[in-house]
CSV table of C-alpha atoms and ligand atoms in Angstrom, one decimal:
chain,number,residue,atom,x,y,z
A,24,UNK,CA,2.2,-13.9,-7.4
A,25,UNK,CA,5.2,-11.2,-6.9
A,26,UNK,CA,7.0,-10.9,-10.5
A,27,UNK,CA,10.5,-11.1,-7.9
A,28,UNK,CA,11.9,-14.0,-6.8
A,29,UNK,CA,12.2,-15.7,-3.6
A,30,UNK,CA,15.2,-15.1,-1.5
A,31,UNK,CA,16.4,-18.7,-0.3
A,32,UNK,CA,15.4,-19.7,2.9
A,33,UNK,CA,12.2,-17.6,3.0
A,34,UNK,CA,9.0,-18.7,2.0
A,35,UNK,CA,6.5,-17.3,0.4
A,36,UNK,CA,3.3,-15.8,2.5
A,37,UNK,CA,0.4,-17.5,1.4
A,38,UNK,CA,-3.2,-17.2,2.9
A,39,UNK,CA,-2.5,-21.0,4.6
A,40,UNK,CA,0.2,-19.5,6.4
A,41,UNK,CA,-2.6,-16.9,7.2
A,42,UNK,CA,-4.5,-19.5,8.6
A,43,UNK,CA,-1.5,-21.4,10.5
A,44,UNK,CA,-0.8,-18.3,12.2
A,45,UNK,CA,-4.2,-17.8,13.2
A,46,UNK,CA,-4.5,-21.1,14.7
A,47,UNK,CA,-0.7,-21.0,16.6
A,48,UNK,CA,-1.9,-17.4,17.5
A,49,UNK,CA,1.1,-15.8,16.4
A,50,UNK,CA,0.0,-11.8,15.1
A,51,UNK,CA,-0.1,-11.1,11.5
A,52,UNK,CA,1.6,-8.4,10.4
A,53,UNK,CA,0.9,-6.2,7.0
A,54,UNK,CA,2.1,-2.6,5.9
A,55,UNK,CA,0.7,-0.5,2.9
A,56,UNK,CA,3.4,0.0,-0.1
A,57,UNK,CA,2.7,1.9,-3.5
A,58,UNK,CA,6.2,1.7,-5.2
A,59,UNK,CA,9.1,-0.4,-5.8
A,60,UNK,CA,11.3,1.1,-3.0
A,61,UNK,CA,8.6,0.9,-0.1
A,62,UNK,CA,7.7,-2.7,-1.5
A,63,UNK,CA,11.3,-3.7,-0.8
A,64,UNK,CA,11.6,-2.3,2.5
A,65,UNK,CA,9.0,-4.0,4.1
A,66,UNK,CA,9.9,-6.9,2.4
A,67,UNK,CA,13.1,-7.4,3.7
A,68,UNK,CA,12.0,-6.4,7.2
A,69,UNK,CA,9.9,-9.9,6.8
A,70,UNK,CA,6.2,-8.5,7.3
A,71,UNK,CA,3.6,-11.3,6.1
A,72,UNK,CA,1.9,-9.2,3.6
A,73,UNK,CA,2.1,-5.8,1.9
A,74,UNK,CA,-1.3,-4.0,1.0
A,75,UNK,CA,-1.4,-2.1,-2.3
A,76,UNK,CA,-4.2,0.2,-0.5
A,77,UNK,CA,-6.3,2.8,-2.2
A,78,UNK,CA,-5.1,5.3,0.4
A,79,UNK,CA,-2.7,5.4,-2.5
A,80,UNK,CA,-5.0,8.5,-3.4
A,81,UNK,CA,-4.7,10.2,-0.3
A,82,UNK,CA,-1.3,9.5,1.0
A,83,UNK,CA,0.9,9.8,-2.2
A,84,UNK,CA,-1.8,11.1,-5.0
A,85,UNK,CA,-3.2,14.1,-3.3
A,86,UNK,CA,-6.7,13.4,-3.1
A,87,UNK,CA,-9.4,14.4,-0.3
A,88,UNK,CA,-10.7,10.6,-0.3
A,89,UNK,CA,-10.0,7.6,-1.8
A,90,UNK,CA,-12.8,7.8,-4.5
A,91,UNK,CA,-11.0,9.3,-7.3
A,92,UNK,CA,-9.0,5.8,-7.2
A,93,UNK,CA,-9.1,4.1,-10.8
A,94,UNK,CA,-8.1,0.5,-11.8
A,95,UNK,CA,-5.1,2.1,-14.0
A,96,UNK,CA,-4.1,3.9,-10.7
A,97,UNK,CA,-4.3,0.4,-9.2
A,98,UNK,CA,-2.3,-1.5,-11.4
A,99,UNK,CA,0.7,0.9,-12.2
A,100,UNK,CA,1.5,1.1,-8.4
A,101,UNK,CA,0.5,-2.6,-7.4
A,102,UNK,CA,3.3,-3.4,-10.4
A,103,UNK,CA,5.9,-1.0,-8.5
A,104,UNK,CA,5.4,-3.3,-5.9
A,105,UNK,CA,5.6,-6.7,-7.4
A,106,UNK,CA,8.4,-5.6,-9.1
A,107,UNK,CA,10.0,-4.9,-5.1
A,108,UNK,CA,8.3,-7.7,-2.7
A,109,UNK,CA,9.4,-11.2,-3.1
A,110,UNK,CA,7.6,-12.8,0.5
A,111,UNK,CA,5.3,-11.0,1.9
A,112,UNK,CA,1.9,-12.0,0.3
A,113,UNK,CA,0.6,-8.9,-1.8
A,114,UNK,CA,-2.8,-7.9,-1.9
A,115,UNK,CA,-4.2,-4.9,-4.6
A,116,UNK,CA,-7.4,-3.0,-3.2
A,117,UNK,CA,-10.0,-2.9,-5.3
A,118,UNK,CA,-10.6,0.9,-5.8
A,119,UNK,CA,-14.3,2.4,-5.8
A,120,UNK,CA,-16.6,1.3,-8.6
A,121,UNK,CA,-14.7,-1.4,-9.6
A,122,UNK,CA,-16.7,-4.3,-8.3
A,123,UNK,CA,-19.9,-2.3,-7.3
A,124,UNK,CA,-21.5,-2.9,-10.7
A,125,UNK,CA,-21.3,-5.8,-11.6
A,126,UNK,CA,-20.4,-9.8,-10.6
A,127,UNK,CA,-19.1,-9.7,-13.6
A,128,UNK,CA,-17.0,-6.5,-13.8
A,129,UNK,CA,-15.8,-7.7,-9.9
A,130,UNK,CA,-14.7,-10.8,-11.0
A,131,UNK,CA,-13.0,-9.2,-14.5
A,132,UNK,CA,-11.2,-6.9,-12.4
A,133,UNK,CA,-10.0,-8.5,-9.8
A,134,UNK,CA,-8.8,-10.7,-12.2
A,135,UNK,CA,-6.6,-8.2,-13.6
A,136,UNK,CA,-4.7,-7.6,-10.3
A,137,UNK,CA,-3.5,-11.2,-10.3
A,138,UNK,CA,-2.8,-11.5,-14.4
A,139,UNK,CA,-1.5,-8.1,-15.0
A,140,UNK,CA,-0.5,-6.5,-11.7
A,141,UNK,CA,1.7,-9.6,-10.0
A,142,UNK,CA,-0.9,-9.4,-6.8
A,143,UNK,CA,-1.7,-12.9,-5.0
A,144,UNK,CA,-5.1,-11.2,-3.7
A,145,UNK,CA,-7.6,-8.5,-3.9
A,146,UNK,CA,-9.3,-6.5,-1.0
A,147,UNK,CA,-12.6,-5.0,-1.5
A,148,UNK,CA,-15.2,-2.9,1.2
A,149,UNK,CA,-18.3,-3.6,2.7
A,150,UNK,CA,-20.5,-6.8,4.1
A,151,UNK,CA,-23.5,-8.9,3.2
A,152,UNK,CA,-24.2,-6.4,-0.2
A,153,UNK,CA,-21.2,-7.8,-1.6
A,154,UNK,CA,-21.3,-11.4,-0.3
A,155,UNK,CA,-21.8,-12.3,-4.1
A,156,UNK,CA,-19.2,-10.6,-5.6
A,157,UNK,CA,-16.9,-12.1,-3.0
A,158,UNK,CA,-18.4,-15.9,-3.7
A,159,UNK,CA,-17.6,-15.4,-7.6
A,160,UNK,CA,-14.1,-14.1,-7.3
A,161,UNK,CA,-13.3,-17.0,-4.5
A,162,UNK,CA,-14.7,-19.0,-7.2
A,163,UNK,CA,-12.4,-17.8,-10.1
A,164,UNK,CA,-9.4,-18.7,-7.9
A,165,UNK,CA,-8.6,-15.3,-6.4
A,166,UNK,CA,-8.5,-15.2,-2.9
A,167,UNK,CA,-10.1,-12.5,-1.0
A,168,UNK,CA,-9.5,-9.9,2.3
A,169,UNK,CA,-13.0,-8.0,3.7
A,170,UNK,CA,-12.8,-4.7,5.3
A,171,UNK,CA,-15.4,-4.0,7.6
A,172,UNK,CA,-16.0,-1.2,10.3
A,173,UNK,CA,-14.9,2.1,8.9
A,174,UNK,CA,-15.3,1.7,5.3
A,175,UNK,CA,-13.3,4.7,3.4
A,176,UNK,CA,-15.4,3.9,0.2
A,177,UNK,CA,-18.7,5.1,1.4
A,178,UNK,CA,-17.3,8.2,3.7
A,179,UNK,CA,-20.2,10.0,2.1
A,180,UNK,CA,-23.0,7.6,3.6
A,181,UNK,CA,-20.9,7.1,7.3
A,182,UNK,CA,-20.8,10.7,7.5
A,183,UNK,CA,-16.9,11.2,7.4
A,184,UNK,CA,-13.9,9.4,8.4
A,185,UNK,CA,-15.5,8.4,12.2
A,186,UNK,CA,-14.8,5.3,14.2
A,187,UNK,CA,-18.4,2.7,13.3
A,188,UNK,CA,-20.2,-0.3,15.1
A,189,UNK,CA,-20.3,1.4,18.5
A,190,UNK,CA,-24.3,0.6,19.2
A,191,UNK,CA,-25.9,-2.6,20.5
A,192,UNK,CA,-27.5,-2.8,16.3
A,193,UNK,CA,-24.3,-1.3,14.7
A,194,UNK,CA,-22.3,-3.8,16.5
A,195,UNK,CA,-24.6,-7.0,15.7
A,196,UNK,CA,-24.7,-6.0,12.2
A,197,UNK,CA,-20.3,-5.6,11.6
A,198,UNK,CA,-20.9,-9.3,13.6
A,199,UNK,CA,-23.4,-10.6,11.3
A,200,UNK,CA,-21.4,-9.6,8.1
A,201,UNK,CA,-17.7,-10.6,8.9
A,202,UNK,CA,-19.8,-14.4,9.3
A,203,UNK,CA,-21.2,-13.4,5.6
A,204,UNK,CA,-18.4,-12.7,4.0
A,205,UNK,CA,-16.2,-15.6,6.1
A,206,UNK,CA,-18.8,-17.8,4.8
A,207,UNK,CA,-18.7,-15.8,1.0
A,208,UNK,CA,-14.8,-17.5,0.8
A,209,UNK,CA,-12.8,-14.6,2.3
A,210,UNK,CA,-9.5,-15.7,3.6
A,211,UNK,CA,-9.1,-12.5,6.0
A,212,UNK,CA,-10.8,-9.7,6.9
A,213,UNK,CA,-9.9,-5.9,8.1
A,214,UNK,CA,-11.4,-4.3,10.8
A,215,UNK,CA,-11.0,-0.3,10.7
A,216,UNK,CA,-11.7,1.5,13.4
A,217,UNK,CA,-14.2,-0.2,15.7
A,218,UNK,CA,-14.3,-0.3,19.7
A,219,UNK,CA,-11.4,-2.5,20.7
A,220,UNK,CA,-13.6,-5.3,22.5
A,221,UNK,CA,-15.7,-5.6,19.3
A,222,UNK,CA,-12.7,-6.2,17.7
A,223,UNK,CA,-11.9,-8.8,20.1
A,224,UNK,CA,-14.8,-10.6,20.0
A,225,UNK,CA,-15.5,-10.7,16.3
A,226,UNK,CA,-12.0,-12.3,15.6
A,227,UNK,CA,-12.5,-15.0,19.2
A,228,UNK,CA,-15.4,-16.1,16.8
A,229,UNK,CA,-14.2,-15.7,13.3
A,230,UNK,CA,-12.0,-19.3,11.5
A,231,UNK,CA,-10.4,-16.6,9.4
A,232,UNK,CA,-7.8,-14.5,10.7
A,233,UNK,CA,-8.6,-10.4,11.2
A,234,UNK,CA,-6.8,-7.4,10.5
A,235,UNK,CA,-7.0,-4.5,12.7
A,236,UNK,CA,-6.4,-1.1,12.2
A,237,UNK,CA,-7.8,0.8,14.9
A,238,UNK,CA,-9.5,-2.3,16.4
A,239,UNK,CA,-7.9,-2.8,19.0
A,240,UNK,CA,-5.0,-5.6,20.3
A,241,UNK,CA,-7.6,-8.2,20.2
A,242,UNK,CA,-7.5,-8.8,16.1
A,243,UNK,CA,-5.5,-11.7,14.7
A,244,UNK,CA,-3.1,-9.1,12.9
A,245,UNK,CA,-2.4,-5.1,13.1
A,246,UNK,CA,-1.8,-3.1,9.3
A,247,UNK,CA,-1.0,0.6,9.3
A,248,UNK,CA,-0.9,2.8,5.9
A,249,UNK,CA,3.2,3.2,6.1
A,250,UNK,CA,2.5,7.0,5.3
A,251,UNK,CA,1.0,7.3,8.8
A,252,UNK,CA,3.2,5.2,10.5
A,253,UNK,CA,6.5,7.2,8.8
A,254,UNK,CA,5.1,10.2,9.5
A,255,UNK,CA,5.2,11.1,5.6
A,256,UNK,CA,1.1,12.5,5.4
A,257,UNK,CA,0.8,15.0,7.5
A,258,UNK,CA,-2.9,16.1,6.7
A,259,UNK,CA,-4.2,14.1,9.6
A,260,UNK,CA,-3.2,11.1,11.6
A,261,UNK,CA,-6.0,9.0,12.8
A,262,UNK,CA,-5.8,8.5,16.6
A,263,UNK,CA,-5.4,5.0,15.8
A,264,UNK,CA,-1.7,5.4,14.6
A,265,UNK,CA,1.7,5.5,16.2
A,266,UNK,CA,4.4,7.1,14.3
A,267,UNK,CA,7.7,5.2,14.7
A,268,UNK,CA,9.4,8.6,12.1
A,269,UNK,CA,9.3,11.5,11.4
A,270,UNK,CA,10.1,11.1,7.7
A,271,UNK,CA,8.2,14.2,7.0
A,272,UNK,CA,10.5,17.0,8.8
A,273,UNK,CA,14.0,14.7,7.8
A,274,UNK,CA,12.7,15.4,4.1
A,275,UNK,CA,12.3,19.2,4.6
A,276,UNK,CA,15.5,19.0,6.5
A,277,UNK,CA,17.3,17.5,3.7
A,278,UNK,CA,15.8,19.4,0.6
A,279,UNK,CA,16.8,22.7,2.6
A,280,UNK,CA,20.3,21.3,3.2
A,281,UNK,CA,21.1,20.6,-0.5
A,282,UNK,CA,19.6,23.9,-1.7
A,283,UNK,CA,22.0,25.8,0.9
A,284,UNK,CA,24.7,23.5,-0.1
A,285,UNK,CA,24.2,24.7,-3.7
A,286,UNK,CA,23.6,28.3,-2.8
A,287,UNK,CA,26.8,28.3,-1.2
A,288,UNK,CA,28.7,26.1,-3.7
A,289,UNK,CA,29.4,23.0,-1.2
A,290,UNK,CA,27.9,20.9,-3.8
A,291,UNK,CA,28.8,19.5,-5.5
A,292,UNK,CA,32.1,18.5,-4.2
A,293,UNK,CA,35.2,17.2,-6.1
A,294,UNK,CA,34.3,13.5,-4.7
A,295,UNK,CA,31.2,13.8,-6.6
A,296,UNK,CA,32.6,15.0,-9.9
A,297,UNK,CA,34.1,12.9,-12.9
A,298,UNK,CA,37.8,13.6,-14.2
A,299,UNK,CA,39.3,13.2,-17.3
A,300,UNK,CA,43.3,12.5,-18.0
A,301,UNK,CA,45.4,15.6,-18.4
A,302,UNK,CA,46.5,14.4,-21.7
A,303,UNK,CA,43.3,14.4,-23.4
A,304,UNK,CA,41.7,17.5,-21.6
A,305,UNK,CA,44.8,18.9,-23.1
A,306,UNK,CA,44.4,18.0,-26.3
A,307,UNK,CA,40.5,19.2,-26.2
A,308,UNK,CA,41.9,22.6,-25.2
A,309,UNK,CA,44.4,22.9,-28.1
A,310,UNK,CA,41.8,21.7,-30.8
A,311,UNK,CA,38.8,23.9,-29.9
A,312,UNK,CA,41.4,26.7,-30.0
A,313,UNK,CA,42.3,25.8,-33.4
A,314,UNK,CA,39.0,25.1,-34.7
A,315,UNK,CA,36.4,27.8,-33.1
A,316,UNK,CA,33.3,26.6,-32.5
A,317,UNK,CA,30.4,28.4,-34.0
A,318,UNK,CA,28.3,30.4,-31.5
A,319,UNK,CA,24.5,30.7,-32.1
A,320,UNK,CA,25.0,34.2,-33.0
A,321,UNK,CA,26.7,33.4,-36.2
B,519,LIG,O1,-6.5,1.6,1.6
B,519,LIG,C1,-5.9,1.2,2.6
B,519,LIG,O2,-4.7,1.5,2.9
B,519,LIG,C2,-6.7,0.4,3.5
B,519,LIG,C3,-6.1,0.1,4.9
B,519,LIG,C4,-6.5,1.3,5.7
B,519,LIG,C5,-6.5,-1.1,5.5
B,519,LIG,O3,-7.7,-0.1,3.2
């Protein structure tokens, strides 16, 4: 649960609203945050649910993939974002190796989002391997989101960051585990980049609600990492992503404004500078002359 509190007269997401949505078919919206300010943004423009996403390594850390991720990484950003959100329902991704070992170091972990990190849920990859991870966290309480389809975790075994389930088999088997992990206890599920009648289909047969991102208009809700969608990462951008900014070129623009503004001594302005009263400037000016200062080289 968010460590901010709840603006009157909005309630809190939970995953039953989730569900209520999914049954009065109304779409489910969800953005990626990793700090404080982000958090509060998307917050206040009333999105259901904010997404602590390990794209945090690739979008604001730097990284090639998201496999360098760590649980401290995790948890110092998915605080940011507590500390910001006080609706939407936040949800930390569990980053790579952190629920892969074990049952038992899934269920520790994803414990920690909720107790130290102020997350109301946990995302983790992949299907039927990790239907018993998924039943033991359900089972400790924590609710849980799948992500099927294009699964950034194993890059390495898909063969790079390409769309997935677009054969007869591939298909039947994305099918086959979104009814695994529905029945494991997830609450939701992410759908990355699949063909868009797949996506369809999957969610026309699913009780829980789906997630796209890149699946097409079919899903039960659409999520975009906000670095994409502000055009703030400009390494790539999926085909699956509209910008609605250009947040990238403003920036530039801006940092080259207030260096020129400094070059040429426009800034900073009086209006930005703090005055003292005559009197006691004054009186500063007739003291120091009385009592020198000593300089270093004395
Ligand atoms: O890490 C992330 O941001 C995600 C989204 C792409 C769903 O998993």
């Amino acid at each position: 649960m968010s460590t901010a509190s709840i603006p009157s007269g909005r309630k809190k997401v939970t995953t039953r609203i989730f569900r209520q949505k999914k049954a009065k078919g109304l779409p489910i919206t969800m953005l990626t945050a990793y700090d404080y300010a982000t958090a509060q943004a998307i917050d206040r423009a009333g999105l259901d649910a904010i997404l602590v996403g390990d794209s945090l390594g690739m979008v604001v850390l730097g990284y090639e993939t998201t496999l360098p991720v760590t649980m401290q990484d995790m948890l110092h950003h998915c605080k940011a974002v507590a500390r910001g959100a006080h609706t939407a329902m936040l949800i930390g991704d569990m980053p790579f190796m952190s629920y892969q070992v074990s049952v038992l170091e899934a269920v520790r972990n994803a414990g920690r989002f909720l107790q130290e990190a102020g997350m109301d849920a946990v995302k983790l990859e992949g299907g039927r391997e990790r239907r018993e991870a998924v039943e033991a966290i359900v089972s400790a309480g924590i609710p849980v989101m799948g992500h099927l389809g294009l699964t950034p975790q194993s890059v390495h075994q898909l063969g790079g960051f390409q769309a997935q389930a677009k054969t007869t088999q591939a298909a039947e088997r994305l099918m086959d585990d979104a009814l695994q992990l529905q029945a494991a206890g997830c609450f939701a599920l992410v759908l990355e980049s699949i063909p868009a009648r797949l996506g369809r289909w999957v969610s026309e047969r699913l009780e829980i609600p789906t997630i796209g991102i890149g699946a097409g208009a079919g899903c039960d809700g659409q999520v975009l990492v906000t670095h994409d969608l502000l055009g703030l990462f400009d390494r790539f951008t999926p085909k699956f992503v509209r910008k609605y900014a250009d947040l990238h070129g403003e920036m530039a623009r801006a940092f080259s404004a207030f260096a020129a503004d400094v070059e040429s001594g426009e800034f900073p302005a009086v209006e930005h500078s703090v005055e003292m009263p005559d009197e006691d400037w004054e009186n500063f000016l007739r003291r120091v002359d009385q009592n020198p200062q000593p300089t270093l080289a004395d």
